[in-house]
Coordinates of C-alpha atoms and ligand atoms in Angstrom, one line a residue:
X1 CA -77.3 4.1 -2.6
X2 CA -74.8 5.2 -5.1
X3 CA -71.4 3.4 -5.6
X4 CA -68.2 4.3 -7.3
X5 CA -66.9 2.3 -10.3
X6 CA -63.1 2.8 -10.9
X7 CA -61.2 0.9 -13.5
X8 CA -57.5 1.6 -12.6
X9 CA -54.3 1.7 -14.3
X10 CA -54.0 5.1 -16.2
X11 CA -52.2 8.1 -15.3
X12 CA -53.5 10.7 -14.0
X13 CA -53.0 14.3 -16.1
X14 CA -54.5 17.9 -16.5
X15 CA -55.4 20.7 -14.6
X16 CA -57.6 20.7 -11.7
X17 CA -58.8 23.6 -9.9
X18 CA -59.3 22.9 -6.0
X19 CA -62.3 23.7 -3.8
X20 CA -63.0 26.2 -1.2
X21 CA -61.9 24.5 2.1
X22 CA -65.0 22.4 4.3
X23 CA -62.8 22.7 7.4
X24 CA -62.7 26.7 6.6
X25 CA -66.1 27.4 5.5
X26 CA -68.0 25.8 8.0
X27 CA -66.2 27.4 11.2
X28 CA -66.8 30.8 9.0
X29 CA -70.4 30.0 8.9
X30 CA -71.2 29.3 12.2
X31 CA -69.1 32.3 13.0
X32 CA -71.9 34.8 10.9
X33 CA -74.0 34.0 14.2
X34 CA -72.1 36.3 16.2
X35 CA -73.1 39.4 14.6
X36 CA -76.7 41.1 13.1
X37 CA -74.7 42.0 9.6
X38 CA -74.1 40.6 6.7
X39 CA -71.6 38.2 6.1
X40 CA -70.7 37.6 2.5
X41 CA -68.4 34.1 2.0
X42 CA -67.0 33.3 -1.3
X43 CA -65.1 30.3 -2.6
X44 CA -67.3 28.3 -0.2
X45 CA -67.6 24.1 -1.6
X46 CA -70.5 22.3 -2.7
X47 CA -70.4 19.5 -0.1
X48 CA -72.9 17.6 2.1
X49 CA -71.8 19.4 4.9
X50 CA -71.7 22.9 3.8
X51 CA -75.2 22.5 3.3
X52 CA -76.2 20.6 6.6
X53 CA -74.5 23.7 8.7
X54 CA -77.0 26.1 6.2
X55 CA -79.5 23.8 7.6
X56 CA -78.8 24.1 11.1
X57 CA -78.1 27.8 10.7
X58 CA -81.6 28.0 8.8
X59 CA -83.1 26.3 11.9
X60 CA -81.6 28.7 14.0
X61 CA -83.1 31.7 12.2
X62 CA -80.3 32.5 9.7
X63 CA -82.2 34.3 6.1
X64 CA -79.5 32.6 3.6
X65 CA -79.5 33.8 0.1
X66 CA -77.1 31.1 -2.4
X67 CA -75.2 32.3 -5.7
X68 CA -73.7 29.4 -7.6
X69 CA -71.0 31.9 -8.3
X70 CA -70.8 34.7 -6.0
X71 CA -71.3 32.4 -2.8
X72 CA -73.3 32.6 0.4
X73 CA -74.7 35.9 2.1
X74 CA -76.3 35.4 5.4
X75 CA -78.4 37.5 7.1
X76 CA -78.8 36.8 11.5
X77 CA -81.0 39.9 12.1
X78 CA -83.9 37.3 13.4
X79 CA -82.3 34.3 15.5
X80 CA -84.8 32.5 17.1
X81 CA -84.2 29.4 18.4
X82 CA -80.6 29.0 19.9
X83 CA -81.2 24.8 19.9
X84 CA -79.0 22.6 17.4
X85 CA -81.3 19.4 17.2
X86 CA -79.5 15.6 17.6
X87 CA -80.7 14.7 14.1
X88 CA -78.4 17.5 12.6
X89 CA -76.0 17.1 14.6
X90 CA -75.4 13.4 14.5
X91 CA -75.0 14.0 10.7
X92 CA -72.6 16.4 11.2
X93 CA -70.1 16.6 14.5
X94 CA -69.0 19.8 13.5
X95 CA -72.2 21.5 13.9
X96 CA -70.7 21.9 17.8
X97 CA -69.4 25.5 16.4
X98 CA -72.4 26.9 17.0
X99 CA -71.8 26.6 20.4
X100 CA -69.2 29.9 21.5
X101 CA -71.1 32.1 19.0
X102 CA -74.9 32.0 20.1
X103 CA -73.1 31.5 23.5
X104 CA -71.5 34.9 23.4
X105 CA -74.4 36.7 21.1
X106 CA -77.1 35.2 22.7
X107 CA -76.4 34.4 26.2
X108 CA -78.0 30.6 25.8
X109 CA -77.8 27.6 23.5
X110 CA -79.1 24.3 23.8
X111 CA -76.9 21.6 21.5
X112 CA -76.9 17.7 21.0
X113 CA -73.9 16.2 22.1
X114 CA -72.1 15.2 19.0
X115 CA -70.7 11.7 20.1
X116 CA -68.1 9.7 18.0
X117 CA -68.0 8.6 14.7
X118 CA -65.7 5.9 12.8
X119 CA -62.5 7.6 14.1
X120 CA -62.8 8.3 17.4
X121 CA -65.1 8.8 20.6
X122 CA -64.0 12.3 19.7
X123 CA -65.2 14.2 23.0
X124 CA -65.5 18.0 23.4
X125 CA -64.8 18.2 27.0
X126 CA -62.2 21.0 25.7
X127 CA -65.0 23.1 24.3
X128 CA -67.2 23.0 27.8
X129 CA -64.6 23.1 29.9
X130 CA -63.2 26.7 28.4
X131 CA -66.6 28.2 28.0
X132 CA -67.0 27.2 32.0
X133 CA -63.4 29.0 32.2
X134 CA -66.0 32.3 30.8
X135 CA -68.0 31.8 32.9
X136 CA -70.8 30.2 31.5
X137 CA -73.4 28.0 33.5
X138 CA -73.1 24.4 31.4
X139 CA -75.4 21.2 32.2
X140 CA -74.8 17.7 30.7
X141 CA -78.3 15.6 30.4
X142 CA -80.4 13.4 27.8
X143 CA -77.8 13.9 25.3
X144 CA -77.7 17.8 25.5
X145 CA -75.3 20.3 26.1
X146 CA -77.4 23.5 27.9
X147 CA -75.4 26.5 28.6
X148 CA -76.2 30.0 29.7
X149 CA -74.1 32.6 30.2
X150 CA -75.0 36.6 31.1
X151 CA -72.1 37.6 29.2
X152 CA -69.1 35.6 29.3
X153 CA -66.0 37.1 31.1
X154 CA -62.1 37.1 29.3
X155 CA -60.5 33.9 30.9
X156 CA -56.9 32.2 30.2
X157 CA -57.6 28.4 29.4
X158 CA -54.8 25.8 27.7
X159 CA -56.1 23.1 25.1
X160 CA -54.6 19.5 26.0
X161 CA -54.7 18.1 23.3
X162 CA -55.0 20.9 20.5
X163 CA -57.8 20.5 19.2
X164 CA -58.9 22.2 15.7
X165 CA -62.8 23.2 16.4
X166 CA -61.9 23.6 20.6
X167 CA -59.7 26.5 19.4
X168 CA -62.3 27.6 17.2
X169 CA -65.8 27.7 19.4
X170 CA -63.8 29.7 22.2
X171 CA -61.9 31.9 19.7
X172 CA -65.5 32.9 18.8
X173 CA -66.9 33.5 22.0
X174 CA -63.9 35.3 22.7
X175 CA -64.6 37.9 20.6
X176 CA -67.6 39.1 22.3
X177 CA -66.5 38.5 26.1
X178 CA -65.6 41.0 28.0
X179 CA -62.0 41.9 29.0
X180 CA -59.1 40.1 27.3
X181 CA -59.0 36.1 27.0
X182 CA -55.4 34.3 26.5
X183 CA -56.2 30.6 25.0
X184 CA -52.7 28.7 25.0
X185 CA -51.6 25.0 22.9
X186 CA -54.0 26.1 20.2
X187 CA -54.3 24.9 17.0
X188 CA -52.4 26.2 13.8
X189 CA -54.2 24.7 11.1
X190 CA -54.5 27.3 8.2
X191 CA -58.3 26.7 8.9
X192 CA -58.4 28.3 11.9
X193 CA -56.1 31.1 10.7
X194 CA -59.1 31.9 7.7
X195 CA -61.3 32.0 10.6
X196 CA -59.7 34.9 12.6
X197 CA -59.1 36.4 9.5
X198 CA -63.0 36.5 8.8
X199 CA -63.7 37.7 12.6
X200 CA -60.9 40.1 12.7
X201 CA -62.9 42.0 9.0
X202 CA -66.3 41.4 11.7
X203 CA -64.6 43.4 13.5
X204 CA -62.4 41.1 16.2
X205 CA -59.4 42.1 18.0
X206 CA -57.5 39.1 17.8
X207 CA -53.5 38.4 17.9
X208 CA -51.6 35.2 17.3
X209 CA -53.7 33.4 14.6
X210 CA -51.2 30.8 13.0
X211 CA -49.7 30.6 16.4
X212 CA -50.1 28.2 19.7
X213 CA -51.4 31.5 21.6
X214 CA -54.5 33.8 21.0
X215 CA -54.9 36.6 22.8
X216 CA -58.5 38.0 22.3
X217 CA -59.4 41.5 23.5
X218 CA -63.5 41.3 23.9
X219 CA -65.8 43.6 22.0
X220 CA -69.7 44.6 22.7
X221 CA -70.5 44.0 18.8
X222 CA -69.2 42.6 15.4
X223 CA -70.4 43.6 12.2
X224 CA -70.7 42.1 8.8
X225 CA -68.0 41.3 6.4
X226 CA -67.2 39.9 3.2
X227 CA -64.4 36.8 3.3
X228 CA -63.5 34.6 0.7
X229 CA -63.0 31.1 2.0
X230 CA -59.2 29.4 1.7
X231 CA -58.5 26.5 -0.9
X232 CA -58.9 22.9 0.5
X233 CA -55.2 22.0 1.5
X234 CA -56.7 18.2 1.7
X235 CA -58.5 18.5 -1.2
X236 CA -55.5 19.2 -2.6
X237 CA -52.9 17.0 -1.1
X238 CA -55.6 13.9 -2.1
X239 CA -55.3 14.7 -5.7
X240 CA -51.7 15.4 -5.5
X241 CA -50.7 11.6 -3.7
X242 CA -53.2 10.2 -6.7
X243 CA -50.6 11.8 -9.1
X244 CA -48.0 10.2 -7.8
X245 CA -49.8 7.1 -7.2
X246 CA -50.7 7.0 -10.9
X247 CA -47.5 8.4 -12.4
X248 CA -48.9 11.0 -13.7
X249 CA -48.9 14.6 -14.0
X250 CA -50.9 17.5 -13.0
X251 CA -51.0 20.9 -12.3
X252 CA -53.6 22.3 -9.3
X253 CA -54.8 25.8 -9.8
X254 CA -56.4 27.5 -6.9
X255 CA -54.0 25.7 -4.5
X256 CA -51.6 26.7 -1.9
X257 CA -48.2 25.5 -1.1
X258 CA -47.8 26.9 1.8
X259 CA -50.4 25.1 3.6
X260 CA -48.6 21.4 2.8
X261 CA -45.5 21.9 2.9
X262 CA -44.7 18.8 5.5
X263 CA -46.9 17.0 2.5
X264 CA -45.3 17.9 -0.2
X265 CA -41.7 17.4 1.7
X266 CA -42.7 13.8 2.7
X267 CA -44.0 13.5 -1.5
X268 CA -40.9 15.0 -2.6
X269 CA -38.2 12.2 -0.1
X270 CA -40.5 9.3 -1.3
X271 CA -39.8 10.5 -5.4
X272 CA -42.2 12.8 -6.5
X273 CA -41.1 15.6 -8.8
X274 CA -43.6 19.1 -7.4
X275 CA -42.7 22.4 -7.9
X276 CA -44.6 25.6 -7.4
X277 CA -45.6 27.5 -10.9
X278 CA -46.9 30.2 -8.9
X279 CA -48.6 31.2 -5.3
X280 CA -52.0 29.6 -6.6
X281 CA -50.5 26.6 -8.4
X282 CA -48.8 23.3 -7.6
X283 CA -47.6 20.5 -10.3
X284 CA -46.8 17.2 -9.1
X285 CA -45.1 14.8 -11.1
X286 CA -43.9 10.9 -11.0
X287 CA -42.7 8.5 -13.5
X288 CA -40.2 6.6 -11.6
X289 CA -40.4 4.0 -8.9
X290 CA -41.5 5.5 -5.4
X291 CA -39.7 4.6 -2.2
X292 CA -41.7 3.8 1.2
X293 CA -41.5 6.4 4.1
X294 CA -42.2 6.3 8.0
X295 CA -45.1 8.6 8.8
X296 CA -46.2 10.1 11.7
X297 CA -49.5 12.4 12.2
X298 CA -49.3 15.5 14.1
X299 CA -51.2 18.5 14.9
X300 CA -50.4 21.8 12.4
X301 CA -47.7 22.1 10.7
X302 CA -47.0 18.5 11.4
X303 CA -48.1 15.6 9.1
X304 CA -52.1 16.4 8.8
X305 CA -54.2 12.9 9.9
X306 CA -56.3 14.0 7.4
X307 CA -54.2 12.6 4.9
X308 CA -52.8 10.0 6.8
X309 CA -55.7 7.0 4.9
X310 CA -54.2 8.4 1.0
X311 CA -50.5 7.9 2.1
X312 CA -51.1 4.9 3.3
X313 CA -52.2 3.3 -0.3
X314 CA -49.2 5.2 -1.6
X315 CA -46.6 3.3 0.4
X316 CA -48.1 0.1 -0.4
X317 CA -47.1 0.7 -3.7
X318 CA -43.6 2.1 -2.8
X319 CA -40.6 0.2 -2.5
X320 CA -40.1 -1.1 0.4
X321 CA -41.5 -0.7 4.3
X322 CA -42.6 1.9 5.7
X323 CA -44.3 2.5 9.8
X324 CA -47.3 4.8 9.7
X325 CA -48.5 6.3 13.1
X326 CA -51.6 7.8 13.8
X327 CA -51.5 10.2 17.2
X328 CA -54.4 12.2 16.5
X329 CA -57.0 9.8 17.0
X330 CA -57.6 6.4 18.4
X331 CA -59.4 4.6 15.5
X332 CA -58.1 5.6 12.4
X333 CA -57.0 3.0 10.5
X334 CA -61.0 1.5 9.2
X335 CA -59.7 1.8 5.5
X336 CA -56.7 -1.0 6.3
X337 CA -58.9 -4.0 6.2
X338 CA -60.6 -3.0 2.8
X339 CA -57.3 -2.2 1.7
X340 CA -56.1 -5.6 2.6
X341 CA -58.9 -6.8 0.5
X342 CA -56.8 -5.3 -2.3
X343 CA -53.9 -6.7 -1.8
X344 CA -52.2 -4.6 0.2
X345 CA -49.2 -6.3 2.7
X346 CA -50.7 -3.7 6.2
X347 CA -49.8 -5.0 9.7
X348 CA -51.8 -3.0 12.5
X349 CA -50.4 -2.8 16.1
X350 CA -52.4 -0.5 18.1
X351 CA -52.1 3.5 16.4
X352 CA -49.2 1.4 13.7
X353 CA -49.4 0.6 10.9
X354 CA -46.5 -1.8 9.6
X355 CA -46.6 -1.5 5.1
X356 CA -44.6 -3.4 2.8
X357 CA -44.8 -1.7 -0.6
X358 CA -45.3 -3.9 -3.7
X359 CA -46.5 -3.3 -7.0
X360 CA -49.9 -4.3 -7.6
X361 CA -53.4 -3.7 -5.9
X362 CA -55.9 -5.8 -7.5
X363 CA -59.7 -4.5 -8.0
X364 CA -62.1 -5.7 -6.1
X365 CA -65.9 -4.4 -3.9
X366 CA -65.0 -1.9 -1.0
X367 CA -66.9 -0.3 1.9
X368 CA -66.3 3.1 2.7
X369 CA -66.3 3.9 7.1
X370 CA -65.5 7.7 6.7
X371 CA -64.5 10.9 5.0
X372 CA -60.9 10.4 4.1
X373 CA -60.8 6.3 4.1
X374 CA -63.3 6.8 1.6
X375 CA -60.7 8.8 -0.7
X376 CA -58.5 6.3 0.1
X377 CA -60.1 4.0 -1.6
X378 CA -60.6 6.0 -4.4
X379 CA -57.0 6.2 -4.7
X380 CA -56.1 3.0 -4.3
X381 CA -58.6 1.9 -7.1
X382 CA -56.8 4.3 -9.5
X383 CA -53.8 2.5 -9.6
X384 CA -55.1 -0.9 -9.1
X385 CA -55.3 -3.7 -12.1
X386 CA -59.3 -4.4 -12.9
X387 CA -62.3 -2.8 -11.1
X388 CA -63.1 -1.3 -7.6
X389 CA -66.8 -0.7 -7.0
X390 CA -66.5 1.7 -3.3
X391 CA -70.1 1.0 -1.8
X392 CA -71.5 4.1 0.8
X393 CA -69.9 6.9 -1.0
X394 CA -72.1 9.4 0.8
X395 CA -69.1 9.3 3.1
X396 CA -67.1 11.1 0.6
X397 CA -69.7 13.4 -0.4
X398 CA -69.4 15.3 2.7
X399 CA -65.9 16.1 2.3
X400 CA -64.9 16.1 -1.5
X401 CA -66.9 18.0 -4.2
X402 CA -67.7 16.1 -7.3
X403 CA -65.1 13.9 -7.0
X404 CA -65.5 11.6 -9.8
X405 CA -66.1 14.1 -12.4
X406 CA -62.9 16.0 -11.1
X407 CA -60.9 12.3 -11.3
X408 CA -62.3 12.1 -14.7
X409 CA -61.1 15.7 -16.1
X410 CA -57.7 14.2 -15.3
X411 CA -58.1 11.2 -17.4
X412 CA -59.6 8.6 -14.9
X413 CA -62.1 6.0 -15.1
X414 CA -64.1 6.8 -13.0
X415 CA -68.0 6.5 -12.4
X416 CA -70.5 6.8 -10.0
X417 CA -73.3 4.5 -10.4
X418 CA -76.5 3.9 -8.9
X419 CA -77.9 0.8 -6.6
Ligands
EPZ501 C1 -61.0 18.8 13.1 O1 -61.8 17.9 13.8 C2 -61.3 18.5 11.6 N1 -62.8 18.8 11.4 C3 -61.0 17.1 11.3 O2 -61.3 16.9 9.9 C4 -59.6 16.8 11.6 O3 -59.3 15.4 11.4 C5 -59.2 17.2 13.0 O4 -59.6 18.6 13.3 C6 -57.7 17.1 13.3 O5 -57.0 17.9 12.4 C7 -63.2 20.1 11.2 O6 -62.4 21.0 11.3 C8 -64.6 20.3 11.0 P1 -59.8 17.8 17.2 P2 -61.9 18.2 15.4 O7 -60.7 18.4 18.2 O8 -61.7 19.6 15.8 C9 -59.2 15.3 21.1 C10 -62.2 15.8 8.1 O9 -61.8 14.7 7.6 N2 -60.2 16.2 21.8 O10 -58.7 18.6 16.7 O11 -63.1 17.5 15.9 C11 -59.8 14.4 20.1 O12 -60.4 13.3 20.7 C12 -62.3 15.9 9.6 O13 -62.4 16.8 7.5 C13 -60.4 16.1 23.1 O14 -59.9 15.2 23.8 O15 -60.7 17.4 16.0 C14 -58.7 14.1 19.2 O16 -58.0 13.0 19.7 C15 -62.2 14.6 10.3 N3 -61.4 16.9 23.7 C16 -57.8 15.4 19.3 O17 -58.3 16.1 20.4 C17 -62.0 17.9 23.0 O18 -62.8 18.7 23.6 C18 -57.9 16.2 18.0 O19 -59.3 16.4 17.7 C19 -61.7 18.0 21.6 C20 -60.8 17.2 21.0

């Protein structure tokens, strides 16, 4: 299994250009399943789970044609099986989106129940309970979600808590029901706002995207479209806290502002110099000391848990102590004990975490748990003294595209490395 070798202590500098967003693209694929057209994606990453969703969409019946450079096309005129198997599944909890859409297209799916992961039991009672709100006829057994539905009916259902893919399965079978559907406490994430941008060129009536209410007036058909995926806000914000982390200084091309600005406010209070060169670009600077901040995760346009592992490395190399809380899920805080290993001073008190900055991280042989603890770790080994070796990178495979070789455009020294 491949490891990553870091050797820390330079600054990070140069341009990087920032990926097509995985939280974007793979909402927009399963939504290509509610229509017969073509759907053209562009800007679409190069990560493990892109390509398990083409897998499961393959399975399904999905003819899709890959350009390195022009992206994915995706041709639904012959779905045949309307099952998304547990092996798929497991590997990817996301794969649940293809729920609403062969839901409302096709009357009938049969999916594997996702179950948790390193995070979080992370449930999708949410997702059930509003396509039973349309109408649909839903069984739990032998780890399978079965649901049938004639033609689900316009409903008005409130998410507690928001939740990101929730809002996105029944925005999509909204889109097809009939009569209007009002879905209330739904998620803002920019992701979801690509995604009824992509349904509304299908063809969607849809109002309040960006917004805690959606009002969705039901159509008999979409058609095809061609949508170019947002940049990777995460991506983004990871390489941005390594900058800072590093005392160095880059500039991201392809990048938005606006979709971290409680990031790049929280960056700017703890010392960072960012401005904004242009819509597309961000440059992030720090040569001084940092001072620690308190943190707390939030749903859209709160502090994104996504990024909640990365700022924690870069407050225990702040100046003083700062309280990190994590609301968004119940087990987030895996990368604390590896970064303990490191020499980081982290207290953990149920969903707190209690840091007190200091100067040095030393080197040493980490374990990745999941997706964003894994960049953690990355990070932290960039400004540590000596050598990190990160064992079970596939973990950040699946959410970061080419990671080292990005790092290493920037001046790192970083590897990956076999066995
Ligand atoms: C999405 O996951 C993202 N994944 C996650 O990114 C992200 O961390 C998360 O949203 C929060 O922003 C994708 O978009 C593919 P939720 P999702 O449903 O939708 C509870 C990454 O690193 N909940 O918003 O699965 C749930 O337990 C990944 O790229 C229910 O109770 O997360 C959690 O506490 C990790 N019942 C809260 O809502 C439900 O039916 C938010 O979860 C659904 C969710």
């Amino acid at each position: 299994m491949d490891k990553i070798l870091v050797r820390g202590g330079r600054p990070l500098n140069g341009t990087i250009s920032i990926s097509g967003a995985k939280n974007a693209t793979l909402p927009a694929l399963a939504a290509s399943l509610l229509t017969t057209g073509r759907i053209h994606l562009s800007n679409i990453p190069h990560l493990k789970d892109v390509t398990t969703m083409l897998e499961l969409l393959g399975q399904h019946g999905s003819a899709i044609t890959i350009d390195e450079k022009l992206g994915v096309e995706i041709d639904n005129s012959n779905i045949v099986n309307f099952m998304a198997p547990y092996d798929l599944v497991r590997t990817m909890r996301a794969s649940i989106l293809v729920m609403g859409p062969l839901l409302a297209r096709y009357g009938q799916t049969e999916i594997s129940l996702p179950g948790g992961c390193a995070i979080g039991s992370r449930p999708v009672n949410l997702h059930i309970q509003g396509l039973r709100a349309m109408g649909a006829e839903i069984d739990l057994g032998g780890g399978y979600i079965r649901a049938r539905a004639k033609r689900l009916q316009g409903t008005r259902f409130t998410f507690d808590p928001v939740t990101v893919t929730g809002t996105e399965n029944l925005l999509m079978a909204a889109t097809l029901a009939k009569g209007q559907t009002i879905l209330e406490n739904c998620a803002r994430e920019p992701e979801v706002v690509d995604l009824a941008n992509c349904l509304i060129a299908m063809g969607a009536k849809i109002d309040g995207a960006g917004t805690s209410t959606l009002t969705i007036e039901g159509v008999d058909h979409l058609q095809g479209c061609r949508h170019a995926i947002i940049p990777d806000r995460i991506e983004a914000a990871t390489f941005m806290i390594g900058a800072v982390l590093t005392h160095g200084d880059i500039l991201l091309t392809h990048a938005s502002a606006d979709a971290l600005r409680a990031p790049i406010d929280k960056l700017k209070s703890m010392g960072a110099i960012i401005e904004e060169p242009d819509a597309n670009s961000i440059r992030v600077r720090c040569h001084g000391d940092i001072e620690a901040v308190d943190l707390e995760t939030s749903p859209y346009p709160g502090f994104p848990t996504d990024l909640q592992a990365q700022m924690l490395v870069l407050i225990s190399l702040a100046k003083g102590t700062g309280i990190v809380t994590e609301t968004v899920f119940e087990n987030r805080f895996m990368h604390v004990s590896e970064l303990q290993r490191m020499g980081a001073d982290i207290r953990v008190r149920g969903n707190t975490a209690h840091v007190r900055g200091s100067k040095r991280l030393i080197g040493a042989p980490v374990m990745a748990t999941d997706l964003r603890a894994s960049a953690s770790l990355v990070l932290a080994g960039l400004a540590a003294e000596g050598e990190t070796l990160i064992s079970r990178v596939y973990h950040i495979d699946r959410g970061y595209e080419r990671i080292e070789e990005k790092l290493r455009a920037l001046d790192a020294d970083i590897q990956r490395v076999s066995g």
